PDB file of C-alpha atoms in Angstrom:
ATOM      1  CA  MET A 584       0.273  -0.107   0.193  1.00 39.00           C
ATOM      2  CA  ALA A 585       1.660   3.660  -0.966  1.00 44.00           C
ATOM      3  CA  THR A 586       1.735   5.529   1.703  1.00 45.00           C
ATOM      4  CA  GLY A 587       2.373   8.699   0.005  1.00 45.00           C
ATOM      5  CA  THR A 588       5.189   9.790   0.943  1.00 45.00           C
ATOM      6  CA  GLU A 589       7.874   8.347  -1.148  1.00 47.00           C
ATOM      7  CA  PRO A 590       9.740  10.838  -3.372  1.00 45.00           C
ATOM      8  CA  SER A 591       8.230  11.781  -6.227  1.00 45.00           C
ATOM      9  CA  SER A 592      10.133  10.980  -9.593  1.00 46.00           C
ATOM     10  CA  GLN A 593       7.454  13.146 -11.943  1.00 47.00           C
ATOM     11  CA  ALA A 594      10.000  14.559 -14.117  1.00 45.00           C
ATOM     12  CA  GLY A 595      10.040  18.318 -13.732  1.00 50.00           C
ATOM     13  CA  ALA A 596       9.295  18.719  -9.750  1.00 54.00           C
ATOM     14  CA  THR A 597      11.465  21.031  -7.900  1.00 60.00           C
ATOM     15  CA  GLY A 598      12.195  21.463  -4.232  1.00 63.00           C
ATOM     16  CA  VAL A 599      13.866  18.931  -1.932  1.00 63.00           C
ATOM     17  CA  HIS A 600      12.315  15.277  -2.246  1.00 63.00           C
ATOM     18  CA  THR A 601      13.127  13.128   0.246  1.00 65.00           C
ATOM     19  CA  ALA A 602      11.959  10.006   1.894  1.00 69.00           C
ATOM     20  CA  SER A 603      10.633  11.907   5.006  1.00 67.00           C
ATOM     21  CA  ARG A 604       8.903  14.834   2.888  1.00 65.00           C
ATOM     22  CA  ALA A 605       5.263  14.517   1.536  1.00 67.00           C
ATOM     23  CA  ALA A 606       4.983  13.115  -2.280  1.00 70.00           C
ATOM     24  CA  ILE A 607       3.509  15.747  -4.256  1.00 68.00           C
ATOM     25  CA  PRO A 608       4.415  16.420  -7.674  1.00 74.00           C
ATOM     26  CA  ALA A 609       2.782  19.905  -7.720  1.00 77.00           C
ATOM     27  CA  ARG A 610       4.892  22.653  -6.809  1.00 77.00           C
ATOM     28  CA  HIS A 611       1.963  23.948  -4.636  1.00 80.00           C
ATOM     29  CA  LEU A 612      -1.497  24.149  -4.179  1.00 81.00           C
ATOM     30  CA  ARG A 613      -1.649  27.655  -3.067  1.00 87.00           C
ATOM     31  CA  THR A 614      -3.955  29.474  -4.841  1.00 88.00           C
ATOM     32  CA  ASP A 615      -3.442  33.265  -3.156  1.00 92.00           C
ATOM     33  CA  ARG A 616      -0.673  35.526  -4.460  1.00 93.00           C
ATOM     34  CA  TRP A 617       2.477  34.106  -2.341  1.00 91.00           C
ATOM     35  CA  TRP A 618       4.897  35.605  -4.691  1.00 92.00           C
ATOM     36  CA  LEU A 619       4.037  38.835  -3.841  1.00 94.00           C
ATOM     37  CA  ALA A 620       5.422  38.803   0.012  1.00 92.00           C
ATOM     38  CA  PRO A 621       8.836  37.636  -1.003  1.00 93.00           C
ATOM     39  CA  ALA A 622       9.099  40.294  -3.860  1.00 95.00           C
ATOM     40  CA  CYS A 623       7.688  42.880  -1.628  1.00 95.00           C
ATOM     41  CA  THR A 624      10.486  42.041   0.465  1.00 95.00           C
ATOM     42  CA  ALA A 625      13.129  41.793  -2.311  1.00 96.00           C
ATOM     43  CA  ALA A 626      12.682  45.091  -3.468  1.00 97.00           C
ATOM     44  CA  GLY A 627      12.345  46.534  -0.362  1.00 97.00           C
ATOM     45  CA  LEU A 628      15.777  45.253   0.486  1.00 96.00           C
ATOM     46  CA  LEU A 629      17.270  45.757  -3.012  1.00 97.00           C
ATOM     47  CA  ALA A 630      15.816  49.050  -2.788  1.00 97.00           C
ATOM     48  CA  PHE A 631      17.838  49.685   0.667  1.00 97.00           C
ATOM     49  CA  ILE A 632      20.905  48.233  -0.433  1.00 96.00           C
ATOM     50  CA  VAL A 633      21.250  50.584  -3.582  1.00 97.00           C
ATOM     51  CA  TYR A 634      20.914  53.513  -1.712  1.00 98.00           C
ATOM     52  CA  SER A 635      23.153  52.878   0.929  1.00 97.00           C
ATOM     53  CA  THR A 636      25.855  51.929  -1.311  1.00 96.00           C
ATOM     54  CA  TRP A 637      25.576  55.557  -3.267  1.00 97.00           C
ATOM     55  CA  ARG A 638      25.666  57.050   0.494  1.00 97.00           C
ATOM     56  CA  ALA A 639      28.471  55.130   1.744  1.00 96.00           C
ATOM     57  CA  PHE A 640      30.459  55.519  -1.643  1.00 95.00           C
ATOM     58  CA  ALA A 641      29.508  59.155  -1.693  1.00 95.00           C
ATOM     59  CA  ASN A 642      31.626  60.492   0.979  1.00 94.00           C
ATOM     60  CA  ALA A 643      29.917  63.831   0.610  1.00 94.00           C
ATOM     61  CA  ASP A 644      26.826  66.042   1.878  1.00 96.00           C
ATOM     62  CA  TYR A 645      26.736  63.298   4.929  1.00 96.00           C
ATOM     63  CA  TYR A 646      27.576  66.605   7.953  1.00 95.00           C
ATOM     64  CA  ALA A 647      25.082  69.608   8.395  1.00 94.00           C
ATOM     65  CA  ALA A 648      25.746  71.385  11.777  1.00 93.00           C
ATOM     66  CA  PRO A 649      24.712  69.823  13.873  1.00 94.00           C
ATOM     67  CA  TYR A 650      23.673  67.106  12.447  1.00 96.00           C
ATOM     68  CA  VAL A 651      25.682  64.281  11.511  1.00 96.00           C
ATOM     69  CA  SER A 652      24.570  61.238   8.680  1.00 96.00           C
ATOM     70  CA  PRO A 653      24.256  58.050  10.721  1.00 97.00           C
ATOM     71  CA  PHE A 654      25.843  56.371   8.184  1.00 97.00           C
ATOM     72  CA  TYR A 655      29.244  58.547   8.919  1.00 95.00           C
ATOM     73  CA  SER A 656      29.173  58.094  12.821  1.00 94.00           C
ATOM     74  CA  PRO A 657      31.272  57.836  14.261  1.00 92.00           C
ATOM     75  CA  CYS A 658      34.153  58.970  11.902  1.00 89.00           C
ATOM     76  CA  LEU A 659      37.794  57.008  11.847  1.00 90.00           C
ATOM     77  CA  ALA A 660      39.307  58.665   9.328  1.00 88.00           C
ATOM     78  CA  GLU A 661      41.359  62.148   8.896  1.00 87.00           C
ATOM     79  CA  ASN A 662      39.322  62.891   5.891  1.00 87.00           C
ATOM     80  CA  CYS A 663      35.760  63.192   7.615  1.00 87.00           C
ATOM     81  CA  HIS A 664      34.668  66.574   8.588  1.00 84.00           C
ATOM     82  CA  THR A 665      35.345  68.164  11.212  1.00 80.00           C
ATOM     83  CA  MET A 666      32.151  67.935  13.456  1.00 83.00           C
ATOM     84  CA  ARG A 667      32.762  70.322  16.611  1.00 82.00           C
ATOM     85  CA  GLY A 668      31.683  68.120  19.841  1.00 82.00           C
ATOM     86  CA  GLY A 669      30.967  65.190  17.178  1.00 83.00           C
ATOM     87  CA  PRO A 670      32.449  61.774  16.995  1.00 83.00           C
ATOM     88  CA  ASN A 671      35.539  62.669  15.284  1.00 83.00           C
ATOM     89  CA  TRP A 672      37.932  59.511  15.743  1.00 84.00           C
ATOM     90  CA  GLU A 673      40.363  59.647  13.641  1.00 84.00           C
ATOM     91  CA  ILE A 674      41.366  56.157  14.564  1.00 85.00           C
ATOM     92  CA  PHE A 675      42.842  55.746  11.072  1.00 86.00           C
ATOM     93  CA  GLY A 676      44.272  59.097  10.632  1.00 78.00           C
ATOM     94  CA  SER A 677      45.767  59.560   6.726  1.00 82.00           C
ATOM     95  CA  ARG A 678      46.071  56.292   5.593  1.00 83.00           C
ATOM     96  CA  TRP A 679      42.472  55.985   4.976  1.00 88.00           C
ATOM     97  CA  GLY A 680      41.778  57.006   1.497  1.00 87.00           C
ATOM     98  CA  LEU A 681      38.439  56.467   0.593  1.00 90.00           C
ATOM     99  CA  SER A 682      34.651  57.039   2.477  1.00 94.00           C
ATOM    100  CA  PRO A 683      34.955  57.197   6.220  1.00 92.00           C
ATOM    101  CA  ALA A 684      31.480  55.301   6.005  1.00 94.00           C
ATOM    102  CA  LEU A 685      33.257  52.186   4.887  1.00 93.00           C
ATOM    103  CA  LEU A 686      35.174  52.004   7.876  1.00 92.00           C
ATOM    104  CA  ILE A 687      31.577  51.801  10.330  1.00 92.00           C
ATOM    105  CA  LEU A 688      29.076  50.474   8.309  1.00 94.00           C
ATOM    106  CA  ILE A 689      30.244  46.779   8.293  1.00 94.00           C
ATOM    107  CA  PHE A 690      29.310  47.082  12.113  1.00 95.00           C
ATOM    108  CA  PRO A 691      25.872  47.441  11.623  1.00 95.00           C
ATOM    109  CA  LEU A 692      25.251  46.119   8.170  1.00 94.00           C
ATOM    110  CA  GLY A 693      26.674  42.803   9.421  1.00 95.00           C
ATOM    111  CA  PHE A 694      23.760  43.230  12.724  1.00 96.00           C
ATOM    112  CA  ARG A 695      21.328  43.257   9.876  1.00 96.00           C
ATOM    113  CA  LEU A 696      22.727  40.812   7.863  1.00 94.00           C
ATOM    114  CA  THR A 697      22.926  38.215  10.250  1.00 95.00           C
ATOM    115  CA  CYS A 698      19.603  38.885  11.925  1.00 95.00           C
ATOM    116  CA  TYR A 699      17.510  35.632  12.721  1.00 92.00           C
ATOM    117  CA  TYR A 700      14.479  38.224  10.299  1.00 94.00           C
ATOM    118  CA  TYR A 701      16.705  39.132   7.602  1.00 95.00           C
ATOM    119  CA  ARG A 702      17.879  36.325   7.321  1.00 94.00           C
ATOM    120  CA  LYS A 703      13.904  34.868   6.862  1.00 92.00           C
ATOM    121  CA  ALA A 704      13.435  37.701   4.316  1.00 94.00           C
ATOM    122  CA  TYR A 705      16.848  37.120   2.266  1.00 93.00           C
ATOM    123  CA  TYR A 706      16.016  33.446   1.752  1.00 91.00           C
ATOM    124  CA  ARG A 707      12.865  33.892   0.695  1.00 90.00           C
ATOM    125  CA  GLY A 708      13.060  37.055  -1.425  1.00 93.00           C
ATOM    126  CA  PHE A 709      16.285  36.405  -3.156  1.00 92.00           C
ATOM    127  CA  TRP A 710      16.988  32.823  -2.657  1.00 88.00           C
ATOM    128  CA  ALA A 711      13.258  31.387  -2.730  1.00 87.00           C
ATOM    129  CA  SER A 712      14.228  29.400   0.071  1.00 86.00           C
ATOM    130  CA  PRO A 713      11.622  28.889   0.334  1.00 83.00           C
ATOM    131  CA  PRO A 714       9.792  31.394  -1.602  1.00 85.00           C
ATOM    132  CA  ALA A 715       6.934  30.943   0.682  1.00 87.00           C
ATOM    133  CA  CYS A 716       5.287  28.476   3.099  1.00 85.00           C
ATOM    134  CA  ALA A 717       3.850  25.152   1.420  1.00 83.00           C
ATOM    135  CA  VAL A 718       6.041  26.379  -1.648  1.00 84.00           C
ATOM    136  CA  ALA A 719       8.850  24.074  -2.466  1.00 79.00           C
ATOM    137  CA  GLU A 720      12.327  25.296  -3.124  1.00 78.00           C
ATOM    138  CA  PRO A 721      13.841  25.252  -6.482  1.00 79.00           C
ATOM    139  CA  HIS A 722      16.886  23.989  -4.948  1.00 78.00           C
ATOM    140  CA  LYS A 723      17.927  20.336  -5.405  1.00 75.00           C
ATOM    141  CA  LYS A 724      19.383  20.298  -1.820  1.00 75.00           C
ATOM    142  CA  TYR A 725      18.996  21.894   1.433  1.00 72.00           C
ATOM    143  CA  THR A 726      22.172  22.234   3.770  1.00 78.00           C
ATOM    144  CA  GLY A 727      21.222  25.442   6.267  1.00 79.00           C
ATOM    145  CA  GLU A 728      23.723  27.132   7.749  1.00 84.00           C
ATOM    146  CA  THR A 729      25.818  24.387   8.291  1.00 84.00           C
ATOM    147  CA  ARG A 730      28.412  25.108   5.769  1.00 85.00           C
ATOM    148  CA  PHE A 731      30.739  27.742   4.069  1.00 85.00           C
ATOM    149  CA  PRO A 732      29.680  30.446   3.372  1.00 84.00           C
ATOM    150  CA  LEU A 733      26.143  30.679   5.584  1.00 85.00           C
ATOM    151  CA  ILE A 734      27.900  29.091   8.699  1.00 88.00           C
ATOM    152  CA  LEU A 735      29.312  32.421   9.474  1.00 87.00           C
ATOM    153  CA  GLN A 736      25.684  33.095  10.586  1.00 90.00           C
ATOM    154  CA  ASN A 737      26.489  31.930  13.743  1.00 89.00           C
ATOM    155  CA  ILE A 738      28.512  35.554  14.460  1.00 92.00           C
ATOM    156  CA  HIS A 739      25.270  37.493  15.108  1.00 93.00           C
ATOM    157  CA  ARG A 740      25.928  37.633  18.504  1.00 90.00           C
ATOM    158  CA  TYR A 741      29.106  39.034  18.534  1.00 94.00           C
ATOM    159  CA  PHE A 742      28.194  42.025  15.760  1.00 96.00           C
ATOM    160  CA  PHE A 743      25.423  42.382  18.579  1.00 96.00           C
ATOM    161  CA  TYR A 744      27.908  43.782  20.917  1.00 96.00           C
ATOM    162  CA  PHE A 745      29.193  46.579  18.229  1.00 96.00           C
ATOM    163  CA  ALA A 746      25.614  47.390  17.304  1.00 96.00           C
ATOM    164  CA  VAL A 747      25.629  48.585  20.949  1.00 97.00           C
ATOM    165  CA  LEU A 748      28.350  50.457  20.982  1.00 96.00           C
ATOM    166  CA  VAL A 749      27.348  51.914  17.412  1.00 96.00           C
ATOM    167  CA  ALA A 750      24.044  52.497  18.727  1.00 97.00           C
ATOM    168  CA  GLY A 751      25.355  54.528  22.161  1.00 97.00           C
ATOM    169  CA  VAL A 752      26.978  56.655  19.185  1.00 96.00           C
ATOM    170  CA  LEU A 753      24.291  57.695  17.563  1.00 97.00           C
ATOM    171  CA  THR A 754      22.357  58.481  21.236  1.00 97.00           C
ATOM    172  CA  TYR A 755      25.395  60.943  21.613  1.00 96.00           C
ATOM    173  CA  ASP A 756      24.469  62.321  18.263  1.00 96.00           C
ATOM    174  CA  THR A 757      20.746  62.581  18.593  1.00 97.00           C
ATOM    175  CA  ALA A 758      21.375  64.866  22.056  1.00 97.00           C
ATOM    176  CA  LEU A 759      24.050  66.857  20.343  1.00 96.00           C
ATOM    177  CA  THR A 760      20.698  67.474  17.516  1.00 96.00           C
ATOM    178  CA  PHE A 761      19.405  70.002  20.205  1.00 97.00           C
ATOM    179  CA  ARG A 762      21.903  72.519  19.410  1.00 95.00           C
ATOM    180  CA  ASP A 763      21.737  75.325  16.277  1.00 92.00           C
ATOM    181  CA  GLU A 764      23.788  75.896  13.674  1.00 89.00           C
ATOM    182  CA  HIS A 765      26.529  76.932  15.477  1.00 89.00           C
ATOM    183  CA  TYR A 766      26.892  75.327  18.409  1.00 90.00           C
ATOM    184  CA  ALA A 767      24.705  77.074  20.550  1.00 93.00           C
ATOM    185  CA  TRP A 768      22.720  74.838  22.943  1.00 95.00           C
ATOM    186  CA  GLY A 769      18.445  74.477  23.682  1.00 94.00           C
ATOM    187  CA  HIS A 770      17.251  74.674  19.922  1.00 94.00           C
ATOM    188  CA  MET A 771      15.484  71.998  18.135  1.00 96.00           C
ATOM    189  CA  GLY A 772      14.947  71.441  14.400  1.00 96.00           C
ATOM    190  CA  LEU A 773      12.921  69.159  12.109  1.00 97.00           C
ATOM    191  CA  GLY A 774      16.125  67.466  12.098  1.00 97.00           C
ATOM    192  CA  THR A 775      15.724  66.993  16.161  1.00 98.00           C
ATOM    193  CA  LEU A 776      12.610  64.911  15.744  1.00 98.00           C
ATOM    194  CA  ILE A 777      13.856  62.777  12.754  1.00 98.00           C
ATOM    195  CA  PHE A 778      16.527  61.744  15.147  1.00 98.00           C
ATOM    196  CA  LEU A 779      14.691  61.067  17.941  1.00 98.00           C
ATOM    197  CA  ALA A 780      12.136  59.074  16.362  1.00 98.00           C
ATOM    198  CA  ASN A 781      15.275  56.965  14.748  1.00 98.00           C
ATOM    199  CA  ILE A 782      17.274  56.213  17.296  1.00 98.00           C
ATOM    200  CA  VAL A 783      14.688  55.278  19.917  1.00 98.00           C
ATOM    201  CA  LEU A 784      13.172  52.566  16.878  1.00 98.00           C
ATOM    202  CA  ILE A 785      17.579  51.741  16.384  1.00 98.00           C
ATOM    203  CA  TRP A 786      17.249  51.047  19.688  1.00 98.00           C
ATOM    204  CA  ALA A 787      14.335  49.254  20.111  1.00 97.00           C
ATOM    205  CA  TYR A 788      15.186  46.973  17.039  1.00 97.00           C
ATOM    206  CA  THR A 789      18.358  46.123  18.710  1.00 97.00           C
ATOM    207  CA  VAL A 790      17.168  44.977  21.868  1.00 95.00           C
ATOM    208  CA  SER A 791      14.674  43.122  20.337  1.00 96.00           C
ATOM    209  CA  CYS A 792      17.547  40.581  18.861  1.00 93.00           C
ATOM    210  CA  HIS A 793      17.502  37.216  20.259  1.00 90.00           C
ATOM    211  CA  SER A 794      21.113  37.612  20.898  1.00 92.00           C
ATOM    212  CA  CYS A 795      19.863  40.261  23.257  1.00 92.00           C
ATOM    213  CA  ARG A 796      17.412  38.423  24.447  1.00 90.00           C
ATOM    214  CA  HIS A 797      19.334  35.357  25.291  1.00 89.00           C
ATOM    215  CA  ILE A 798      22.116  37.185  26.762  1.00 89.00           C
ATOM    216  CA  ILE A 799      19.528  38.672  29.179  1.00 90.00           C
ATOM    217  CA  GLY A 800      17.703  35.221  30.088  1.00 87.00           C
ATOM    218  CA  GLY A 801      19.282  32.157  28.929  1.00 83.00           C
ATOM    219  CA  ARG A 802      21.484  29.866  30.628  1.00 78.00           C
ATOM    220  CA  LEU A 803      18.811  30.210  33.659  1.00 81.00           C
ATOM    221  CA  ARG A 804      18.178  27.116  35.159  1.00 80.00           C
ATOM    222  CA  HIS A 805      15.780  29.033  37.644  1.00 84.00           C
ATOM    223  CA  PHE A 806      13.723  32.110  36.907  1.00 83.00           C
ATOM    224  CA  SER A 807      12.492  32.329  40.491  1.00 85.00           C
ATOM    225  CA  LYS A 808      15.912  32.797  41.940  1.00 85.00           C
ATOM    226  CA  HIS A 809      16.752  35.903  39.221  1.00 89.00           C
ATOM    227  CA  PRO A 810      13.642  38.438  39.621  1.00 91.00           C
ATOM    228  CA  VAL A 811      15.127  41.053  38.161  1.00 91.00           C
ATOM    229  CA  ARG A 812      16.637  38.968  34.711  1.00 88.00           C
ATOM    230  CA  TYR A 813      13.440  37.655  34.377  1.00 87.00           C
ATOM    231  CA  ARG A 814      11.410  40.971  34.120  1.00 91.00           C
ATOM    232  CA  MET A 815      13.676  42.373  31.949  1.00 90.00           C
ATOM    233  CA  TRP A 816      13.971  39.120  29.667  1.00 89.00           C
ATOM    234  CA  GLY A 817       9.849  39.485  29.755  1.00 90.00           C
ATOM    235  CA  TRP A 818      10.412  42.915  28.324  1.00 93.00           C
ATOM    236  CA  VAL A 819      12.857  41.871  25.820  1.00 92.00           C
ATOM    237  CA  GLY A 820      10.402  39.352  24.930  1.00 92.00           C
ATOM    238  CA  ARG A 821       7.373  41.399  24.212  1.00 93.00           C
ATOM    239  CA  LEU A 822      10.040  43.571  21.707  1.00 94.00           C
ATOM    240  CA  ASN A 823      11.481  39.960  20.230  1.00 94.00           C
ATOM    241  CA  GLU A 824       7.071  39.761  19.087  1.00 95.00           C
ATOM    242  CA  ARG A 825       7.436  42.709  17.053  1.00 96.00           C
ATOM    243  CA  HIS A 826      11.379  41.979  15.819  1.00 96.00           C
ATOM    244  CA  MET A 827      10.378  42.391  12.170  1.00 96.00           C
ATOM    245  CA  LEU A 828       8.215  45.656  12.216  1.00 97.00           C
ATOM    246  CA  LEU A 829      10.918  47.217  14.137  1.00 97.00           C
ATOM    247  CA  ALA A 830      13.492  46.120  11.262  1.00 97.00           C
ATOM    248  CA  TRP A 831      11.733  47.208   8.930  1.00 98.00           C
ATOM    249  CA  SER A 832      10.696  50.882  10.737  1.00 98.00           C
ATOM    250  CA  SER A 833      14.252  50.917  12.306  1.00 98.00           C
ATOM    251  CA  LEU A 834      15.607  50.256   8.080  1.00 97.00           C
ATOM    252  CA  ILE A 835      13.890  53.199   7.258  1.00 98.00           C
ATOM    253  CA  SER A 836      14.310  56.163   9.754  1.00 98.00           C
ATOM    254  CA  VAL A 837      18.144  55.452   9.224  1.00 98.00           C
ATOM    255  CA  ALA A 838      17.671  56.016   5.943  1.00 98.00           C
ATOM    256  CA  ALA A 839      15.690  58.737   6.284  1.00 98.00           C
ATOM    257  CA  ALA A 840      17.780  60.559   8.693  1.00 98.00           C
ATOM    258  CA  ASP A 841      20.963  60.243   6.144  1.00 98.00           C
ATOM    259  CA  PHE A 842      18.550  60.823   3.337  1.00 98.00           C
ATOM    260  CA  TYR A 843      17.597  64.014   5.613  1.00 98.00           C
ATOM    261  CA  VAL A 844      21.085  65.596   6.394  1.00 97.00           C
ATOM    262  CA  PHE A 845      21.986  64.984   2.742  1.00 98.00           C
ATOM    263  CA  LEU A 846      19.292  67.300   1.449  1.00 97.00           C
ATOM    264  CA  LEU A 847      20.571  70.036   4.326  1.00 97.00           C
ATOM    265  CA  ALA A 848      24.595  69.632   3.294  1.00 96.00           C
ATOM    266  CA  SER A 849      23.703  69.784  -0.320  1.00 96.00           C
ATOM    267  CA  GLY A 850      21.888  73.206   0.229  1.00 95.00           C
ATOM    268  CA  ALA A 851      18.210  72.031  -1.010  1.00 96.00           C
ATOM    269  CA  PHE A 852      16.046  73.859   2.102  1.00 91.00           C
ATOM    270  CA  ALA A 853      17.528  74.813   5.695  1.00 93.00           C
ATOM    271  CA  ASP A 854      16.555  73.266   8.934  1.00 95.00           C
ATOM    272  CA  PRO A 855      12.976  74.511  10.198  1.00 95.00           C
ATOM    273  CA  ARG A 856      13.552  75.364  13.488  1.00 92.00           C
ATOM    274  CA  PHE A 857      11.195  75.115  16.367  1.00 93.00           C
ATOM    275  CA  PHE A 858      12.857  77.423  18.765  1.00 92.00           C
TER     276      PHE A 858
END
């Protein structure tokens, strides 16, 4: 008697077919627009990749006092714009001749690239692995993240520490936005609100990370003996439920903050001041 679990031998069958998987000849049995979600995900991520690549290599229009683009902060080379009171740390000195953004973007981008949600997003959106639930993969075999280069995804927890440092610097940058173009304190412009919204989303995305949740509440045998960590773990867990929303929101906000600084620095318009 056939069990219906033997691998299908039908010509043209796609996906991974093993004895442990149901033998369904059709590529999928879905009738909805299952391709729309991965297509939108791929389009959104591709748009950010194109924009961030352009801005990272532009090496211009990233500082308009008191605002500095989050793509270029902290500035670790000598060829940076001098930011009065800003994070100018000339660690690389004059030896670095390329855009200073390339020195710092590797850390927040590495954190997002290895993020558990973003893995799911671009695995489905770009590699179709799998393209959607209940849709067969176009690949003949599946090895997961057990081989190079995907095994490097496991360094996500280390990128988390760097992401926290970068978020700390961006928090300092946000505090500096309460100055005017002459560096006098006690002022607030439209850019201040944009930077405030961005840093809140950056921190929310960072601490909602699965690695952060494990650092706070992992490796504990009894939560009852660690009430403070348990409460913190619960807070992070509630944020973790919205990790996907925070991932996209913070991605949009950091691009918006950079674009706003670009408009100011390029002279497109002046920053509206509230006081």
